[in-house]
Amino acid sequence: MASLLSDDTKTEFKAPEIKQVSNVSVPAYSDIAKSANDLLNKDFYHTAAANLEVKSKAPNGVSFTVKGKSAHEGPLSGSLEAKKTDKANGIQSLGVSFYHPLSDRRKHYLYYQLSYAPRARRRSRRKPKAPRETTSPASADTSDRVQTSTSTHSSKDAVSVPQRHVLEYTSERIPTYMLIQYRSAGITGTASWSTSNAIDAKLELDGTLAKDLKTEFTGTFKPDTQDTSSKANLTFQQPTFYGRLFADLLKGPVVTGDIVTGQQGFVAGGEVSYSVPEASISKYSASVGYIAPQYSTALTASNNFQLFSASFFQKVSNEVQAGAKASYDAQKGQTVGLELAGKYQIDPLAFVKGKVNDKGQASVSYNTKVREGFTLGLGASFDTQKLNEATHKVGAQFTFES
């Protein structure tokens, strides 16, 4: 049968292209549900009556942060923090040159081993003529010895040196160059002192021991009670792997480690703590999730698989964000807890947030950048089931930065 379609009207069928989700960097174990947790817990200012934060930076690069807090009940608290960061610059090269102290009035043979041959006689004060080489017939067939003479001394005073060791025959200083390569690691030092008379110090080394390996050392000291604590942390990060190790050196010691691996947005990880004195596992948990640029979800089993939580976050548009979290405590056997939260970006300098839980507690907050270097935050919390009681809370936060 003849084809009803001509060659010009025939078209090839093309399958629709399937767009793959771009790879997202694997987060730390505690950040698998970070987007939902930040939306539910961050930038709500009702937890304290007033918060004050002042940030400044000195010309030498040291950053200072002063924090003050006035709680609804209890005394005032504050802290002073200083931080200095030296950013990593990759592989650096350092060239060093030095001279061998050869005398200007004596001529020497310089060996590859940097040892000297017997010196020749003192040369005349007159300007020497151009050197010329003389080779005796007896040494014409010898390939490993050479004789060199100048007009300042006779041929009988010439020195015979094995040719394989001779580098140069000169009366000037010989420069030697040395190239040193080293890795410029990022170093960050932080020290703070709080009103509770606690002195904290932290040292961070980024890429010092190995590439993509971050090392942290933290310590706390209380002079009034002589209490001390010291911890060492290791963090190793790759595009599809994130591992951390925490060691409490003075208490226990207790070692806690967590790992996360993922591919194409899917992530899975676990955490475990081991007590060295008790020789037993003291805590363990696990989490799985999916992370995409516009939304994310996570399921976590913590507290030795006794507390289960599921969270969801979505960036609806450039101005609107929404999230929810459900939790269930198997040990207490209570009902499932539920939290809902949302955020609206009014303009590039201001936003509002709100959340409510299954117990009827609602919270709202407002944040705006009043001017360059000054940010204001206002928040309030209401118990919708007890509106006629004094259970409501309000708070404010003032942030100054220069």
mmCIF file of C-alpha atoms in Angstrom:
data_model
loop_
_atom_site.group_PDB
_atom_site.id
_atom_site.type_symbol
_atom_site.label_atom_id
_atom_site.label_comp_id
_atom_site.label_asym_id
_atom_site.label_seq_id
_atom_site.Cartn_x
_atom_site.Cartn_y
_atom_site.Cartn_z
ATOM 1 C CA MET A 1 0.000 0.000 0.000
ATOM 2 C CA ALA A 2 1.313 3.372 -0.901
ATOM 3 C CA SER A 3 1.970 5.703 1.982
ATOM 4 C CA LEU A 4 -0.654 8.388 2.434
ATOM 5 C CA LEU A 5 1.950 10.849 3.744
ATOM 6 C CA SER A 6 4.666 12.250 1.589
ATOM 7 C CA ASP A 7 8.255 12.441 2.718
ATOM 8 C CA ASP A 8 7.901 16.162 3.346
ATOM 9 C CA THR A 9 4.978 15.707 5.746
ATOM 10 C CA LYS A 10 6.532 12.909 7.818
ATOM 11 C CA THR A 11 7.886 14.032 11.185
ATOM 12 C CA GLU A 12 9.838 12.093 13.762
ATOM 13 C CA PHE A 13 8.334 11.622 17.215
ATOM 14 C CA LYS A 14 10.502 13.042 20.015
ATOM 15 C CA ALA A 15 10.038 11.933 23.596
ATOM 16 C CA PRO A 16 9.584 14.758 26.094
ATOM 17 C CA GLU A 17 12.694 15.689 27.998
ATOM 18 C CA ILE A 18 12.734 14.834 31.687
ATOM 19 C CA LYS A 19 14.430 17.477 33.757
ATOM 20 C CA GLN A 20 16.447 16.052 36.596
ATOM 21 C CA VAL A 21 16.668 17.753 39.938
ATOM 22 C CA SER A 22 20.024 19.429 40.345
ATOM 23 C CA ASN A 23 22.284 18.078 43.044
ATOM 24 C CA VAL A 24 21.995 19.807 46.399
ATOM 25 C CA SER A 25 24.904 19.714 48.800
ATOM 26 C CA VAL A 26 24.433 17.156 51.548
ATOM 27 C CA PRO A 27 23.759 18.959 54.861
ATOM 28 C CA ALA A 28 24.897 18.060 58.352
ATOM 29 C CA TYR A 29 22.775 15.620 60.314
ATOM 30 C CA SER A 30 21.260 18.359 62.471
ATOM 31 C CA ASP A 31 20.394 20.399 59.347
ATOM 32 C CA ILE A 32 18.350 17.823 57.460
ATOM 33 C CA ALA A 33 15.151 19.552 58.605
ATOM 34 C CA LYS A 34 16.776 22.999 58.911
ATOM 35 C CA SER A 35 14.385 24.846 56.573
ATOM 36 C CA ALA A 36 11.286 23.782 58.516
ATOM 37 C CA ASN A 37 12.917 24.253 61.937
ATOM 38 C CA ASP A 38 14.095 27.792 61.086
ATOM 39 C CA LEU A 39 10.637 28.753 59.901
ATOM 40 C CA LEU A 40 9.055 27.400 63.110
ATOM 41 C CA ASN A 41 11.581 28.634 65.681
ATOM 42 C CA LYS A 42 13.711 31.474 64.289
ATOM 43 C CA ASP A 43 12.879 35.221 64.403
ATOM 44 C CA PHE A 44 10.229 34.968 67.135
ATOM 45 C CA TYR A 45 10.974 37.583 69.788
ATOM 46 C CA HIS A 46 8.395 36.851 72.500
ATOM 47 C CA THR A 47 10.690 34.463 74.405
ATOM 48 C CA ALA A 48 12.362 37.431 76.183
ATOM 49 C CA ALA A 49 11.127 40.869 77.162
ATOM 50 C CA ALA A 50 14.032 42.559 75.369
ATOM 51 C CA ASN A 51 17.136 41.493 73.482
ATOM 52 C CA LEU A 52 20.037 43.732 72.548
ATOM 53 C CA GLU A 53 22.833 42.839 70.131
ATOM 54 C CA VAL A 54 25.648 45.149 69.060
ATOM 55 C CA LYS A 55 28.150 44.103 66.386
ATOM 56 C CA SER A 56 31.288 45.968 65.363
ATOM 57 C CA LYS A 57 34.492 45.232 63.502
ATOM 58 C CA ALA A 58 37.921 46.707 64.216
ATOM 59 C CA PRO A 59 40.314 47.781 61.422
ATOM 60 C CA ASN A 60 42.528 44.731 62.093
ATOM 61 C CA GLY A 61 39.649 42.359 61.325
ATOM 62 C CA VAL A 62 38.574 41.467 64.877
ATOM 63 C CA SER A 63 34.791 41.289 65.273
ATOM 64 C CA PHE A 64 33.146 42.167 68.583
ATOM 65 C CA THR A 65 29.633 41.164 69.615
ATOM 66 C CA VAL A 66 27.860 42.347 72.753
ATOM 67 C CA LYS A 67 24.619 40.618 73.728
ATOM 68 C CA GLY A 68 22.131 41.488 76.448
ATOM 69 C CA LYS A 69 18.893 39.765 77.426
ATOM 70 C CA SER A 70 16.089 40.677 79.763
ATOM 71 C CA ALA A 71 14.009 37.603 80.493
ATOM 72 C CA HIS A 72 10.348 37.717 81.497
ATOM 73 C CA GLU A 73 11.367 36.211 84.820
ATOM 74 C CA GLY A 74 14.866 36.332 86.247
ATOM 75 C CA PRO A 75 17.908 38.620 86.153
ATOM 76 C CA LEU A 76 19.534 40.257 83.184
ATOM 77 C CA SER A 77 22.202 38.338 81.274
ATOM 78 C CA GLY A 78 24.797 39.266 78.712
ATOM 79 C CA SER A 79 28.061 38.336 77.064
ATOM 80 C CA LEU A 80 31.000 39.867 75.252
ATOM 81 C CA GLU A 81 32.531 38.005 72.302
ATOM 82 C CA ALA A 82 35.611 38.644 70.179
ATOM 83 C CA LYS A 83 36.297 36.784 66.931
ATOM 84 C CA LYS A 84 39.185 36.822 64.489
ATOM 85 C CA THR A 85 39.170 34.967 61.168
ATOM 86 C CA ASP A 86 42.068 34.288 58.818
ATOM 87 C CA LYS A 87 40.570 32.982 55.594
ATOM 88 C CA ALA A 88 42.146 30.118 53.683
ATOM 89 C CA ASN A 89 44.013 31.053 50.481
ATOM 90 C CA GLY A 90 44.803 27.585 49.113
ATOM 91 C CA ILE A 91 48.351 26.548 48.185
ATOM 92 C CA GLN A 92 50.892 29.314 48.725
ATOM 93 C CA SER A 93 54.506 29.456 47.479
ATOM 94 C CA LEU A 94 57.409 31.082 49.265
ATOM 95 C CA GLY A 95 60.733 31.659 47.501
ATOM 96 C CA VAL A 96 63.898 31.994 49.559
ATOM 97 C CA SER A 97 67.317 32.939 48.180
ATOM 98 C CA PHE A 98 70.660 32.997 49.974
ATOM 99 C CA TYR A 99 74.350 33.229 49.056
ATOM 100 C CA HIS A 100 77.232 30.981 49.927
ATOM 101 C CA PRO A 101 79.912 33.158 51.604
ATOM 102 C CA LEU A 102 82.698 32.684 49.077
ATOM 103 C CA SER A 103 85.578 35.089 49.418
ATOM 104 C CA ASP A 104 85.954 37.745 46.731
ATOM 105 C CA ARG A 105 89.763 37.400 46.835
ATOM 106 C CA ARG A 106 90.067 33.631 46.583
ATOM 107 C CA LYS A 107 88.822 31.258 43.939
ATOM 108 C CA HIS A 108 87.178 28.021 44.907
ATOM 109 C CA TYR A 109 85.689 24.977 43.327
ATOM 110 C CA LEU A 110 82.018 24.624 44.352
ATOM 111 C CA TYR A 111 80.789 21.033 44.496
ATOM 112 C CA TYR A 112 77.274 19.784 44.098
ATOM 113 C CA GLN A 113 77.607 18.567 47.689
ATOM 114 C CA LEU A 114 78.321 22.218 48.698
ATOM 115 C CA SER A 115 81.872 21.271 49.800
ATOM 116 C CA TYR A 116 84.987 23.155 48.728
ATOM 117 C CA ALA A 117 88.149 22.041 46.917
ATOM 118 C CA PRO A 118 91.628 23.185 48.094
ATOM 119 C CA ARG A 119 91.984 26.874 47.384
ATOM 120 C CA ALA A 120 94.436 28.340 44.904
ATOM 121 C CA ARG A 121 97.151 30.876 45.606
ATOM 122 C CA ARG A 122 96.279 34.536 46.353
ATOM 123 C CA ARG A 123 95.664 36.330 43.113
ATOM 124 C CA SER A 124 97.468 39.497 42.088
ATOM 125 C CA ARG A 125 96.023 42.957 42.586
ATOM 126 C CA ARG A 126 96.289 43.551 38.881
ATOM 127 C CA LYS A 127 93.245 42.964 36.764
ATOM 128 C CA PRO A 128 93.393 39.301 35.727
ATOM 129 C CA LYS A 129 93.318 38.305 32.137
ATOM 130 C CA ALA A 130 90.684 36.107 30.643
ATOM 131 C CA PRO A 131 91.101 32.513 31.860
ATOM 132 C CA ARG A 132 92.215 29.843 29.427
ATOM 133 C CA GLU A 133 92.124 26.122 29.704
ATOM 134 C CA THR A 134 95.229 23.942 29.283
ATOM 135 C CA THR A 135 95.077 20.233 29.016
ATOM 136 C CA SER A 136 98.232 18.118 29.189
ATOM 137 C CA PRO A 137 98.711 15.208 26.796
ATOM 138 C CA ALA A 138 98.813 12.844 29.701
ATOM 139 C CA SER A 139 95.277 13.685 30.677
ATOM 140 C CA ALA A 140 93.852 13.809 27.185
ATOM 141 C CA ASP A 141 92.524 10.251 27.463
ATOM 142 C CA THR A 142 91.208 10.734 30.981
ATOM 143 C CA SER A 143 87.556 11.753 30.978
ATOM 144 C CA ASP A 144 87.013 12.153 34.689
ATOM 145 C CA ARG A 145 89.728 14.799 35.481
ATOM 146 C CA VAL A 146 90.174 18.386 34.316
ATOM 147 C CA GLN A 147 92.808 21.084 34.869
ATOM 148 C CA THR A 148 92.008 24.797 34.857
ATOM 149 C CA SER A 149 94.541 27.576 35.143
ATOM 150 C CA THR A 150 94.529 31.377 35.040
ATOM 151 C CA SER A 151 97.116 34.030 34.550
ATOM 152 C CA THR A 152 97.343 34.584 38.332
ATOM 153 C CA HIS A 153 99.096 31.257 39.019
ATOM 154 C CA SER A 154 101.157 28.737 37.101
ATOM 155 C CA SER A 155 99.942 25.414 35.771
ATOM 156 C CA LYS A 156 101.804 23.514 38.472
ATOM 157 C CA ASP A 157 99.559 25.143 41.093
ATOM 158 C CA ALA A 158 96.382 24.120 39.294
ATOM 159 C CA VAL A 159 94.020 21.894 41.222
ATOM 160 C CA SER A 160 92.658 18.639 39.756
ATOM 161 C CA VAL A 161 89.083 17.890 40.775
ATOM 162 C CA PRO A 162 86.799 15.077 39.553
ATOM 163 C CA GLN A 163 84.655 16.551 36.789
ATOM 164 C CA ARG A 164 81.422 14.948 37.932
ATOM 165 C CA HIS A 165 81.537 17.046 41.125
ATOM 166 C CA VAL A 166 82.419 20.438 39.649
ATOM 167 C CA LEU A 167 79.527 22.910 39.495
ATOM 168 C CA GLU A 168 81.292 26.224 38.808
ATOM 169 C CA TYR A 169 84.699 27.838 39.123
ATOM 170 C CA THR A 170 84.225 31.439 40.162
ATOM 171 C CA SER A 171 85.273 34.130 42.578
ATOM 172 C CA GLU A 172 81.761 35.623 42.951
ATOM 173 C CA ARG A 173 79.073 34.684 45.412
ATOM 174 C CA ILE A 174 76.736 31.934 44.155
ATOM 175 C CA PRO A 175 73.006 32.513 44.809
ATOM 176 C CA THR A 176 70.904 29.480 45.819
ATOM 177 C CA TYR A 177 67.138 29.458 45.520
ATOM 178 C CA MET A 178 64.651 27.354 47.509
ATOM 179 C CA LEU A 179 60.891 27.081 46.851
ATOM 180 C CA ILE A 180 58.618 26.250 49.778
ATOM 181 C CA GLN A 181 54.962 25.340 49.214
ATOM 182 C CA TYR A 182 52.439 25.239 52.045
ATOM 183 C CA ARG A 183 48.661 25.192 52.513
ATOM 184 C CA SER A 184 47.238 28.426 53.898
ATOM 185 C CA ALA A 185 44.516 27.136 56.203
ATOM 186 C CA GLY A 186 41.595 29.115 57.530
ATOM 187 C CA ILE A 187 41.974 29.808 61.244
ATOM 188 C CA THR A 188 39.232 31.306 63.400
ATOM 189 C CA GLY A 189 39.603 32.147 67.070
ATOM 190 C CA THR A 190 36.676 33.073 69.307
ATOM 191 C CA ALA A 191 36.633 34.100 72.967
ATOM 192 C CA SER A 192 33.659 35.183 75.085
ATOM 193 C CA TRP A 193 32.880 36.153 78.672
ATOM 194 C CA SER A 194 29.341 36.083 80.041
ATOM 195 C CA THR A 195 27.657 37.569 83.092
ATOM 196 C CA SER A 196 27.460 34.079 84.619
ATOM 197 C CA ASN A 197 31.275 34.332 84.909
ATOM 198 C CA ALA A 198 31.903 31.706 82.231
ATOM 199 C CA ILE A 199 34.852 32.072 79.870
ATOM 200 C CA ASP A 200 34.500 30.276 76.556
ATOM 201 C CA ALA A 201 37.159 29.829 73.897
ATOM 202 C CA LYS A 202 37.017 28.180 70.488
ATOM 203 C CA LEU A 203 39.663 27.537 67.838
ATOM 204 C CA GLU A 204 38.637 26.468 64.323
ATOM 205 C CA LEU A 205 41.102 25.098 61.769
ATOM 206 C CA ASP A 206 39.674 24.742 58.278
ATOM 207 C CA GLY A 207 41.742 22.512 55.959
ATOM 208 C CA THR A 208 44.843 22.355 58.164
ATOM 209 C CA LEU A 209 45.130 18.588 58.668
ATOM 210 C CA ALA A 210 43.564 17.624 55.332
ATOM 211 C CA LYS A 211 41.467 19.087 52.565
ATOM 212 C CA ASP A 212 37.742 19.424 53.370
ATOM 213 C CA LEU A 213 38.479 18.583 57.040
ATOM 214 C CA LYS A 214 37.565 21.118 59.705
ATOM 215 C CA THR A 215 38.884 20.849 63.259
ATOM 216 C CA GLU A 216 37.440 22.627 66.279
ATOM 217 C CA PHE A 217 38.615 22.859 69.870
ATOM 218 C CA THR A 218 36.299 24.392 72.477
ATOM 219 C CA GLY A 219 36.760 24.988 76.166
ATOM 220 C CA THR A 220 34.818 26.531 79.044
ATOM 221 C CA PHE A 221 36.097 27.680 82.430
ATOM 222 C CA LYS A 222 34.164 29.069 85.420
ATOM 223 C CA PRO A 223 36.522 30.720 87.926
ATOM 224 C CA ASP A 224 34.054 30.745 90.831
ATOM 225 C CA THR A 225 33.282 27.005 90.724
ATOM 226 C CA GLN A 226 36.496 25.854 88.973
ATOM 227 C CA ASP A 227 34.370 23.898 86.499
ATOM 228 C CA THR A 228 36.038 23.174 83.169
ATOM 229 C CA SER A 229 35.016 21.456 79.972
ATOM 230 C CA SER A 230 36.912 20.669 76.813
ATOM 231 C CA LYS A 231 35.662 19.318 73.499
ATOM 232 C CA ALA A 232 37.221 18.412 70.163
ATOM 233 C CA ASN A 233 35.186 18.277 66.956
ATOM 234 C CA LEU A 234 36.025 17.012 63.477
ATOM 235 C CA THR A 235 33.949 17.764 60.370
ATOM 236 C CA PHE A 236 34.519 16.223 56.953
ATOM 237 C CA GLN A 237 32.391 17.305 53.991
ATOM 238 C CA GLN A 238 32.099 16.096 50.416
ATOM 239 C CA PRO A 239 29.381 16.746 47.782
ATOM 240 C CA THR A 240 27.600 13.487 48.692
ATOM 241 C CA PHE A 241 28.889 12.903 52.237
ATOM 242 C CA TYR A 242 28.917 14.825 55.506
ATOM 243 C CA GLY A 243 30.480 13.377 58.652
ATOM 244 C CA ARG A 244 31.113 14.822 62.106
ATOM 245 C CA LEU A 245 32.780 13.568 65.285
ATOM 246 C CA PHE A 246 32.373 15.210 68.704
ATOM 247 C CA ALA A 247 34.424 14.194 71.741
ATOM 248 C CA ASP A 248 33.802 15.484 75.262
ATOM 249 C CA LEU A 249 37.292 15.020 76.669
ATOM 250 C CA LEU A 250 36.667 15.720 80.367
ATOM 251 C CA LYS A 251 33.175 14.331 80.915
ATOM 252 C CA GLY A 252 33.177 10.638 80.265
ATOM 253 C CA PRO A 253 34.727 10.913 77.784
ATOM 254 C CA VAL A 254 31.718 10.627 75.516
ATOM 255 C CA VAL A 255 32.142 10.377 71.757
ATOM 256 C CA THR A 256 29.294 11.329 69.408
ATOM 257 C CA GLY A 257 29.373 10.831 65.664
ATOM 258 C CA ASP A 258 26.932 11.357 62.827
ATOM 259 C CA ILE A 259 27.075 10.801 59.080
ATOM 260 C CA VAL A 260 24.825 11.834 56.200
ATOM 261 C CA THR A 261 24.927 10.638 52.626
ATOM 262 C CA GLY A 262 22.730 11.571 49.713
ATOM 263 C CA GLN A 263 22.215 11.693 45.982
ATOM 264 C CA GLN A 264 19.847 13.669 43.738
ATOM 265 C CA GLY A 265 18.197 15.362 46.728
ATOM 266 C CA PHE A 266 17.583 12.198 48.796
ATOM 267 C CA VAL A 267 19.515 12.162 52.075
ATOM 268 C CA ALA A 268 19.809 9.633 54.906
ATOM 269 C CA GLY A 269 21.852 9.770 58.064
ATOM 270 C CA GLY A 270 22.309 8.543 61.599
ATOM 271 C CA GLU A 271 23.752 9.625 64.920
ATOM 272 C CA VAL A 272 25.229 7.581 67.760
ATOM 273 C CA SER A 273 26.867 8.416 71.112
ATOM 274 C CA TYR A 274 29.281 6.110 72.918
ATOM 275 C CA SER A 275 30.247 6.397 76.579
ATOM 276 C CA VAL A 276 33.789 5.218 77.175
ATOM 277 C CA PRO A 277 33.544 4.584 80.981
ATOM 278 C CA GLU A 278 30.305 2.615 80.622
ATOM 279 C CA ALA A 279 31.428 0.950 77.367
ATOM 280 C CA SER A 280 27.945 1.279 75.949
ATOM 281 C CA ILE A 281 25.914 3.263 73.434
ATOM 282 C CA SER A 282 24.087 6.035 75.265
ATOM 283 C CA LYS A 283 22.093 7.629 72.420
ATOM 284 C CA TYR A 284 21.184 6.922 68.819
ATOM 285 C CA SER A 285 18.863 8.338 66.163
ATOM 286 C CA ALA A 286 18.246 8.264 62.415
ATOM 287 C CA SER A 287 16.751 10.536 59.776
ATOM 288 C CA VAL A 288 15.789 10.482 56.095
ATOM 289 C CA GLY A 289 14.626 13.291 53.863
ATOM 290 C CA TYR A 290 14.405 14.921 50.480
ATOM 291 C CA ILE A 291 15.827 18.393 49.823
ATOM 292 C CA ALA A 292 15.090 20.524 46.760
ATOM 293 C CA PRO A 293 15.558 24.240 46.093
ATOM 294 C CA GLN A 294 11.821 24.978 46.459
ATOM 295 C CA TYR A 295 10.725 22.451 49.092
ATOM 296 C CA SER A 296 12.020 19.834 51.520
ATOM 297 C CA THR A 297 10.696 17.114 53.790
ATOM 298 C CA ALA A 298 12.253 15.041 56.577
ATOM 299 C CA LEU A 299 11.382 12.152 58.887
ATOM 300 C CA THR A 300 13.407 11.784 62.096
ATOM 301 C CA ALA A 301 13.498 9.195 64.877
ATOM 302 C CA SER A 302 15.412 10.543 67.881
ATOM 303 C CA ASN A 303 15.837 9.844 71.650
ATOM 304 C CA ASN A 304 16.695 6.196 71.032
ATOM 305 C CA PHE A 305 13.808 5.857 68.589
ATOM 306 C CA GLN A 306 11.276 7.150 71.116
ATOM 307 C CA LEU A 307 10.472 10.541 69.561
ATOM 308 C CA PHE A 308 9.293 10.643 65.945
ATOM 309 C CA SER A 309 8.824 13.809 63.900
ATOM 310 C CA ALA A 310 7.931 14.665 60.329
ATOM 311 C CA SER A 311 8.434 18.115 58.826
ATOM 312 C CA PHE A 312 7.648 19.830 55.538
ATOM 313 C CA PHE A 313 8.795 23.155 54.058
ATOM 314 C CA GLN A 314 7.833 24.862 50.814
ATOM 315 C CA LYS A 315 8.794 28.137 49.212
ATOM 316 C CA VAL A 316 5.485 28.968 47.608
ATOM 317 C CA SER A 317 6.782 32.114 45.921
ATOM 318 C CA ASN A 318 9.494 34.694 46.360
ATOM 319 C CA GLU A 319 7.411 36.335 49.094
ATOM 320 C CA VAL A 320 5.603 33.410 50.776
ATOM 321 C CA GLN A 321 6.999 30.450 52.731
ATOM 322 C CA ALA A 322 5.026 27.729 54.527
ATOM 323 C CA GLY A 323 5.940 24.816 56.760
ATOM 324 C CA ALA A 324 4.565 22.250 59.189
ATOM 325 C CA LYS A 325 5.856 19.754 61.728
ATOM 326 C CA ALA A 326 4.220 16.777 63.434
ATOM 327 C CA SER A 327 5.754 14.932 66.383
ATOM 328 C CA TYR A 328 4.888 11.892 68.485
ATOM 329 C CA ASP A 329 6.496 10.749 71.742
ATOM 330 C CA ALA A 330 6.167 6.964 72.028
ATOM 331 C CA GLN A 331 7.360 6.947 75.640
ATOM 332 C CA LYS A 332 4.703 9.355 76.899
ATOM 333 C CA GLY A 333 2.041 7.955 74.591
ATOM 334 C CA GLN A 334 0.378 11.317 74.079
ATOM 335 C CA THR A 335 -1.426 12.555 70.992
ATOM 336 C CA VAL A 336 0.444 13.799 67.956
ATOM 337 C CA GLY A 337 1.646 17.400 68.228
ATOM 338 C CA LEU A 338 1.241 19.689 65.238
ATOM 339 C CA GLU A 339 2.741 23.079 64.358
ATOM 340 C CA LEU A 340 2.020 25.310 61.371
ATOM 341 C CA ALA A 341 4.040 28.375 60.351
ATOM 342 C CA GLY A 342 4.207 30.906 57.548
ATOM 343 C CA LYS A 343 6.337 33.854 56.450
ATOM 344 C CA TYR A 344 5.548 36.778 54.186
ATOM 345 C CA GLN A 345 8.223 39.092 52.778
ATOM 346 C CA ILE A 346 6.641 42.546 52.693
ATOM 347 C CA ASP A 347 9.593 44.186 50.941
ATOM 348 C CA PRO A 348 13.339 43.576 50.785
ATOM 349 C CA LEU A 349 13.734 45.185 54.234
ATOM 350 C CA ALA A 350 10.770 43.788 56.218
ATOM 351 C CA PHE A 351 8.870 40.546 56.802
ATOM 352 C CA VAL A 352 6.209 39.085 59.113
ATOM 353 C CA LYS A 353 5.910 35.576 60.540
ATOM 354 C CA GLY A 354 3.259 33.606 62.333
ATOM 355 C CA LYS A 355 2.758 30.146 63.780
ATOM 356 C CA VAL A 356 0.194 28.157 65.750
ATOM 357 C CA ASN A 357 0.232 24.712 67.399
ATOM 358 C CA ASP A 358 -2.370 22.135 68.345
ATOM 359 C CA LYS A 359 -2.586 23.549 71.918
ATOM 360 C CA GLY A 360 -3.901 26.857 70.652
ATOM 361 C CA GLN A 361 -0.727 28.882 71.247
ATOM 362 C CA ALA A 362 -0.174 31.457 68.517
ATOM 363 C CA SER A 363 2.873 33.650 67.895
ATOM 364 C CA VAL A 364 3.509 36.534 65.522
ATOM 365 C CA SER A 365 6.626 38.590 64.769
ATOM 366 C CA TYR A 366 7.679 41.548 62.671
ATOM 367 C CA ASN A 367 11.215 42.341 61.517
ATOM 368 C CA THR A 368 12.399 45.416 59.650
ATOM 369 C CA LYS A 369 15.637 47.153 58.835
ATOM 370 C CA VAL A 370 14.993 50.688 60.033
ATOM 371 C CA ARG A 371 18.200 52.103 58.610
ATOM 372 C CA GLU A 372 21.695 50.992 57.706
ATOM 373 C CA GLY A 373 23.127 49.253 60.759
ATOM 374 C CA PHE A 374 19.899 49.101 62.787
ATOM 375 C CA THR A 375 17.347 46.246 62.733
ATOM 376 C CA LEU A 376 14.206 46.092 64.864
ATOM 377 C CA GLY A 377 12.235 42.970 65.767
ATOM 378 C CA LEU A 378 8.872 42.815 67.570
ATOM 379 C CA GLY A 379 7.030 39.702 68.694
ATOM 380 C CA ALA A 380 4.027 38.508 70.707
ATOM 381 C CA SER A 381 2.597 35.208 71.888
ATOM 382 C CA PHE A 382 -1.043 34.489 72.762
ATOM 383 C CA ASP A 383 -2.828 31.551 74.340
ATOM 384 C CA THR A 384 -6.065 31.427 72.359
ATOM 385 C CA GLN A 385 -7.690 29.133 74.937
ATOM 386 C CA LYS A 386 -6.969 31.549 77.809
ATOM 387 C CA LEU A 387 -7.461 34.971 76.327
ATOM 388 C CA ASN A 388 -8.826 36.364 79.591
ATOM 389 C CA GLU A 389 -5.742 35.326 81.576
ATOM 390 C CA ALA A 390 -2.312 36.973 81.834
ATOM 391 C CA THR A 391 -0.470 34.320 79.862
ATOM 392 C CA HIS A 392 0.435 36.432 76.878
ATOM 393 C CA LYS A 393 4.005 37.564 76.213
ATOM 394 C CA VAL A 394 5.548 40.344 74.169
ATOM 395 C CA GLY A 395 9.172 41.058 73.340
ATOM 396 C CA ALA A 396 11.505 43.127 71.225
ATOM 397 C CA GLN A 397 14.974 42.821 69.782
ATOM 398 C CA PHE A 398 17.370 45.631 68.832
ATOM 399 C CA THR A 399 20.343 44.876 66.616
ATOM 400 C CA PHE A 400 23.059 47.428 65.876
ATOM 401 C CA GLU A 401 25.851 46.665 63.434
ATOM 402 C CA SER A 402 28.741 48.774 62.207
#
